[in-house]
Amino acid sequence: MGREEKDADNGDISRLAASHAAELRAQLVELLKQGLAFKNPLIESAFLTIPREHFLPPELTLEKVYTDDAIVVKYTDDGMPSSSSSQPYLMADMLEVLQLEPGMKVLEIGAG
């Protein structure tokens, strides 16, 4: 079963899903910190605040979204992976190498 983002009139399910996603985001950040993924606190903050699930297919569970794995998001007609969301640890490492400062923007484009 995929993520529940909206349902009840009062939005309880949406709030519950958002809260659960925030918990899983924090757990992933802690896992990445154990691997020394964050030297720049701005990158750690970005990983804590930007919802990865907004960039992935809605049928994925939050538990799958918040693993330290690359996630295939598109396949060719013959079933071969053709697009993916990068592994979070790799994303953090790439962002660290860029030596980002406040106000800078990044667009990741895969070429593999």
mmCIF file with all atom_site columns, C-alpha atoms in Angstrom:
data_model
loop_
_atom_site.group_PDB
_atom_site.id
_atom_site.type_symbol
_atom_site.label_atom_id
_atom_site.label_alt_id
_atom_site.label_comp_id
_atom_site.label_asym_id
_atom_site.label_entity_id
_atom_site.label_seq_id
_atom_site.pdbx_PDB_ins_code
_atom_site.Cartn_x
_atom_site.Cartn_y
_atom_site.Cartn_z
_atom_site.occupancy
_atom_site.B_iso_or_equiv
_atom_site.pdbx_formal_charge
_atom_site.auth_seq_id
_atom_site.auth_comp_id
_atom_site.auth_asym_id
_atom_site.auth_atom_id
_atom_site.pdbx_PDB_model_num
ATOM 1   C CA . MET A 1 1   ? 0.000   0.000  0.000   1.00 0.00 ? 1   MET A CA 1
ATOM 2   C CA . GLY A 1 2   ? 1.314   3.457  -0.872  1.00 0.00 ? 2   GLY A CA 1
ATOM 3   C CA . ARG A 1 3   ? 1.373   6.669  1.069   1.00 0.00 ? 3   ARG A CA 1
ATOM 4   C CA . GLU A 1 4   ? -1.872  8.188  2.322   1.00 0.00 ? 4   GLU A CA 1
ATOM 5   C CA . GLU A 1 5   ? -1.637  11.923 1.799   1.00 0.00 ? 5   GLU A CA 1
ATOM 6   C CA . LYS A 1 6   ? -5.253  12.993 1.925   1.00 0.00 ? 6   LYS A CA 1
ATOM 7   C CA . ASP A 1 7   ? -8.443  11.392 3.006   1.00 0.00 ? 7   ASP A CA 1
ATOM 8   C CA . ALA A 1 8   ? -10.504 12.380 6.023   1.00 0.00 ? 8   ALA A CA 1
ATOM 9   C CA . ASP A 1 9   ? -12.281 15.740 5.906   1.00 0.00 ? 9   ASP A CA 1
ATOM 10  C CA . ASN A 1 10  ? -10.262 17.031 8.853   1.00 0.00 ? 10  ASN A CA 1
ATOM 11  C CA . GLY A 1 11  ? -6.909  16.041 7.371   1.00 0.00 ? 11  GLY A CA 1
ATOM 12  C CA . ASP A 1 12  ? -5.958  13.684 10.226  1.00 0.00 ? 12  ASP A CA 1
ATOM 13  C CA . ILE A 1 13  ? -4.457  11.101 7.873   1.00 0.00 ? 13  ILE A CA 1
ATOM 14  C CA . SER A 1 14  ? -2.449  13.750 6.055   1.00 0.00 ? 14  SER A CA 1
ATOM 15  C CA . ARG A 1 15  ? -1.056  15.112 9.323   1.00 0.00 ? 15  ARG A CA 1
ATOM 16  C CA . LEU A 1 16  ? -0.282  11.609 10.555  1.00 0.00 ? 16  LEU A CA 1
ATOM 17  C CA . ALA A 1 17  ? 1.554   10.785 7.317   1.00 0.00 ? 17  ALA A CA 1
ATOM 18  C CA . ALA A 1 18  ? 3.530   14.045 7.512   1.00 0.00 ? 18  ALA A CA 1
ATOM 19  C CA . SER A 1 19  ? 4.494   13.329 11.114  1.00 0.00 ? 19  SER A CA 1
ATOM 20  C CA . HIS A 1 20  ? 5.551   9.777  10.243  1.00 0.00 ? 20  HIS A CA 1
ATOM 21  C CA . ALA A 1 21  ? 7.575   11.056 7.276   1.00 0.00 ? 21  ALA A CA 1
ATOM 22  C CA . ALA A 1 22  ? 9.352   13.576 9.522   1.00 0.00 ? 22  ALA A CA 1
ATOM 23  C CA . GLU A 1 23  ? 10.260  10.779 11.959  1.00 0.00 ? 23  GLU A CA 1
ATOM 24  C CA . LEU A 1 24  ? 11.624  8.614  9.157   1.00 0.00 ? 24  LEU A CA 1
ATOM 25  C CA . ARG A 1 25  ? 13.546  11.593 7.706   1.00 0.00 ? 25  ARG A CA 1
ATOM 26  C CA . ALA A 1 26  ? 15.182  12.166 11.099  1.00 0.00 ? 26  ALA A CA 1
ATOM 27  C CA . GLN A 1 27  ? 16.072  8.465  11.363  1.00 0.00 ? 27  GLN A CA 1
ATOM 28  C CA . LEU A 1 28  ? 17.663  8.535  7.906   1.00 0.00 ? 28  LEU A CA 1
ATOM 29  C CA . VAL A 1 29  ? 19.667  11.636 8.808   1.00 0.00 ? 29  VAL A CA 1
ATOM 30  C CA . GLU A 1 30  ? 20.935  9.896  11.958  1.00 0.00 ? 30  GLU A CA 1
ATOM 31  C CA . LEU A 1 31  ? 21.962  6.893  9.854   1.00 0.00 ? 31  LEU A CA 1
ATOM 32  C CA . LEU A 1 32  ? 23.771  9.151  7.381   1.00 0.00 ? 32  LEU A CA 1
ATOM 33  C CA . LYS A 1 33  ? 25.525  10.989 10.220  1.00 0.00 ? 33  LYS A CA 1
ATOM 34  C CA . GLN A 1 34  ? 26.952  7.671  11.432  1.00 0.00 ? 34  GLN A CA 1
ATOM 35  C CA . GLY A 1 35  ? 28.608  7.390  8.030   1.00 0.00 ? 35  GLY A CA 1
ATOM 36  C CA . LEU A 1 36  ? 29.914  10.967 8.369   1.00 0.00 ? 36  LEU A CA 1
ATOM 37  C CA . ALA A 1 37  ? 27.668  12.206 5.575   1.00 0.00 ? 37  ALA A CA 1
ATOM 38  C CA . PHE A 1 38  ? 27.200  15.705 6.981   1.00 0.00 ? 38  PHE A CA 1
ATOM 39  C CA . LYS A 1 39  ? 30.015  18.138 7.557   1.00 0.00 ? 39  LYS A CA 1
ATOM 40  C CA . ASN A 1 40  ? 27.977  21.192 6.531   1.00 0.00 ? 40  ASN A CA 1
ATOM 41  C CA . PRO A 1 41  ? 25.022  21.759 8.906   1.00 0.00 ? 41  PRO A CA 1
ATOM 42  C CA . LEU A 1 42  ? 23.049  23.385 6.061   1.00 0.00 ? 42  LEU A CA 1
ATOM 43  C CA . ILE A 1 43  ? 23.032  20.092 4.156   1.00 0.00 ? 43  ILE A CA 1
ATOM 44  C CA . GLU A 1 44  ? 21.885  18.198 7.237   1.00 0.00 ? 44  GLU A CA 1
ATOM 45  C CA . SER A 1 45  ? 19.124  20.767 7.699   1.00 0.00 ? 45  SER A CA 1
ATOM 46  C CA . ALA A 1 46  ? 18.039  20.340 4.076   1.00 0.00 ? 46  ALA A CA 1
ATOM 47  C CA . PHE A 1 47  ? 17.810  16.569 4.504   1.00 0.00 ? 47  PHE A CA 1
ATOM 48  C CA . LEU A 1 48  ? 15.698  17.083 7.630   1.00 0.00 ? 48  LEU A CA 1
ATOM 49  C CA . THR A 1 49  ? 13.276  19.542 6.036   1.00 0.00 ? 49  THR A CA 1
ATOM 50  C CA . ILE A 1 50  ? 12.858  18.618 2.363   1.00 0.00 ? 50  ILE A CA 1
ATOM 51  C CA . PRO A 1 51  ? 10.428  15.706 1.938   1.00 0.00 ? 51  PRO A CA 1
ATOM 52  C CA . ARG A 1 52  ? 12.001  13.074 -0.333  1.00 0.00 ? 52  ARG A CA 1
ATOM 53  C CA . GLU A 1 53  ? 8.544   11.569 -0.899  1.00 0.00 ? 53  GLU A CA 1
ATOM 54  C CA . HIS A 1 54  ? 7.552   14.642 -2.938  1.00 0.00 ? 54  HIS A CA 1
ATOM 55  C CA . PHE A 1 55  ? 10.056  13.573 -5.600  1.00 0.00 ? 55  PHE A CA 1
ATOM 56  C CA . LEU A 1 56  ? 9.116   9.885  -5.751  1.00 0.00 ? 56  LEU A CA 1
ATOM 57  C CA . PRO A 1 57  ? 6.117   7.923  -7.017  1.00 0.00 ? 57  PRO A CA 1
ATOM 58  C CA . PRO A 1 58  ? 3.193   8.021  -4.556  1.00 0.00 ? 58  PRO A CA 1
ATOM 59  C CA . GLU A 1 59  ? 2.816   4.240  -4.511  1.00 0.00 ? 59  GLU A CA 1
ATOM 60  C CA . LEU A 1 60  ? 6.079   3.879  -2.558  1.00 0.00 ? 60  LEU A CA 1
ATOM 61  C CA . THR A 1 61  ? 5.751   3.496  1.183   1.00 0.00 ? 61  THR A CA 1
ATOM 62  C CA . LEU A 1 62  ? 7.429   6.054  3.411   1.00 0.00 ? 62  LEU A CA 1
ATOM 63  C CA . GLU A 1 63  ? 9.545   3.228  4.815   1.00 0.00 ? 63  GLU A CA 1
ATOM 64  C CA . LYS A 1 64  ? 10.944  2.592  1.320   1.00 0.00 ? 64  LYS A CA 1
ATOM 65  C CA . VAL A 1 65  ? 11.350  6.308  0.581   1.00 0.00 ? 65  VAL A CA 1
ATOM 66  C CA . TYR A 1 66  ? 13.492  6.838  3.682   1.00 0.00 ? 66  TYR A CA 1
ATOM 67  C CA . THR A 1 67  ? 16.060  4.095  3.127   1.00 0.00 ? 67  THR A CA 1
ATOM 68  C CA . ASP A 1 68  ? 19.616  4.896  2.110   1.00 0.00 ? 68  ASP A CA 1
ATOM 69  C CA . ASP A 1 69  ? 19.008  3.382  -1.298  1.00 0.00 ? 69  ASP A CA 1
ATOM 70  C CA . ALA A 1 70  ? 18.734  4.657  -4.840  1.00 0.00 ? 70  ALA A CA 1
ATOM 71  C CA . ILE A 1 71  ? 15.124  4.209  -5.948  1.00 0.00 ? 71  ILE A CA 1
ATOM 72  C CA . VAL A 1 72  ? 14.181  3.440  -9.538  1.00 0.00 ? 72  VAL A CA 1
ATOM 73  C CA . VAL A 1 73  ? 11.367  5.756  -10.619 1.00 0.00 ? 73  VAL A CA 1
ATOM 74  C CA . LYS A 1 74  ? 11.060  4.905  -14.305 1.00 0.00 ? 74  LYS A CA 1
ATOM 75  C CA . TYR A 1 75  ? 11.531  1.842  -16.474 1.00 0.00 ? 75  TYR A CA 1
ATOM 76  C CA . THR A 1 76  ? 11.887  1.378  -20.224 1.00 0.00 ? 76  THR A CA 1
ATOM 77  C CA . ASP A 1 77  ? 9.235   -0.544 -22.153 1.00 0.00 ? 77  ASP A CA 1
ATOM 78  C CA . ASP A 1 78  ? 11.341  -3.694 -21.807 1.00 0.00 ? 78  ASP A CA 1
ATOM 79  C CA . GLY A 1 79  ? 11.569  -3.312 -18.010 1.00 0.00 ? 79  GLY A CA 1
ATOM 80  C CA . MET A 1 80  ? 15.058  -1.864 -17.677 1.00 0.00 ? 80  MET A CA 1
ATOM 81  C CA . PRO A 1 81  ? 15.602  0.946  -15.141 1.00 0.00 ? 81  PRO A CA 1
ATOM 82  C CA . SER A 1 82  ? 15.906  4.298  -16.912 1.00 0.00 ? 82  SER A CA 1
ATOM 83  C CA . SER A 1 83  ? 15.626  6.874  -14.114 1.00 0.00 ? 83  SER A CA 1
ATOM 84  C CA . SER A 1 84  ? 16.226  6.857  -10.386 1.00 0.00 ? 84  SER A CA 1
ATOM 85  C CA . SER A 1 85  ? 16.464  8.983  -7.293  1.00 0.00 ? 85  SER A CA 1
ATOM 86  C CA . SER A 1 86  ? 20.062  8.888  -6.085  1.00 0.00 ? 86  SER A CA 1
ATOM 87  C CA . GLN A 1 87  ? 21.088  7.196  -2.859  1.00 0.00 ? 87  GLN A CA 1
ATOM 88  C CA . PRO A 1 88  ? 20.778  9.768  -0.029  1.00 0.00 ? 88  PRO A CA 1
ATOM 89  C CA . TYR A 1 89  ? 24.358  9.190  1.177   1.00 0.00 ? 89  TYR A CA 1
ATOM 90  C CA . LEU A 1 90  ? 25.645  9.859  -2.339  1.00 0.00 ? 90  LEU A CA 1
ATOM 91  C CA . MET A 1 91  ? 23.489  12.998 -2.588  1.00 0.00 ? 91  MET A CA 1
ATOM 92  C CA . ALA A 1 92  ? 24.877  14.274 0.717   1.00 0.00 ? 92  ALA A CA 1
ATOM 93  C CA . ASP A 1 93  ? 28.431  13.548 -0.406  1.00 0.00 ? 93  ASP A CA 1
ATOM 94  C CA . MET A 1 94  ? 27.937  15.360 -3.737  1.00 0.00 ? 94  MET A CA 1
ATOM 95  C CA . LEU A 1 95  ? 26.450  18.368 -1.947  1.00 0.00 ? 95  LEU A CA 1
ATOM 96  C CA . GLU A 1 96  ? 29.379  18.463 0.503   1.00 0.00 ? 96  GLU A CA 1
ATOM 97  C CA . VAL A 1 97  ? 31.877  18.521 -2.385  1.00 0.00 ? 97  VAL A CA 1
ATOM 98  C CA . LEU A 1 98  ? 30.101  21.549 -3.862  1.00 0.00 ? 98  LEU A CA 1
ATOM 99  C CA . GLN A 1 99  ? 30.867  23.595 -0.711  1.00 0.00 ? 99  GLN A CA 1
ATOM 100 C CA . LEU A 1 100 ? 27.440  25.204 -0.818  1.00 0.00 ? 100 LEU A CA 1
ATOM 101 C CA . GLU A 1 101 ? 26.629  28.488 0.850   1.00 0.00 ? 101 GLU A CA 1
ATOM 102 C CA . PRO A 1 102 ? 23.241  29.999 1.760   1.00 0.00 ? 102 PRO A CA 1
ATOM 103 C CA . GLY A 1 103 ? 21.288  31.143 -1.293  1.00 0.00 ? 103 GLY A CA 1
ATOM 104 C CA . MET A 1 104 ? 22.917  28.725 -3.730  1.00 0.00 ? 104 MET A CA 1
ATOM 105 C CA . LYS A 1 105 ? 20.683  26.347 -5.704  1.00 0.00 ? 105 LYS A CA 1
ATOM 106 C CA . VAL A 1 106 ? 21.511  22.903 -7.058  1.00 0.00 ? 106 VAL A CA 1
ATOM 107 C CA . LEU A 1 107 ? 19.957  20.835 -9.830  1.00 0.00 ? 107 LEU A CA 1
ATOM 108 C CA . GLU A 1 108 ? 21.056  17.206 -9.992  1.00 0.00 ? 108 GLU A CA 1
ATOM 109 C CA . ILE A 1 109 ? 20.895  15.763 -13.496 1.00 0.00 ? 109 ILE A CA 1
ATOM 110 C CA . GLY A 1 110 ? 21.902  12.171 -14.014 1.00 0.00 ? 110 GLY A CA 1
ATOM 111 C CA . ALA A 1 111 ? 23.904  11.228 -17.059 1.00 0.00 ? 111 ALA A CA 1
ATOM 112 C CA . GLY A 1 112 ? 24.511  7.531  -16.446 1.00 0.00 ? 112 GLY A CA 1
#
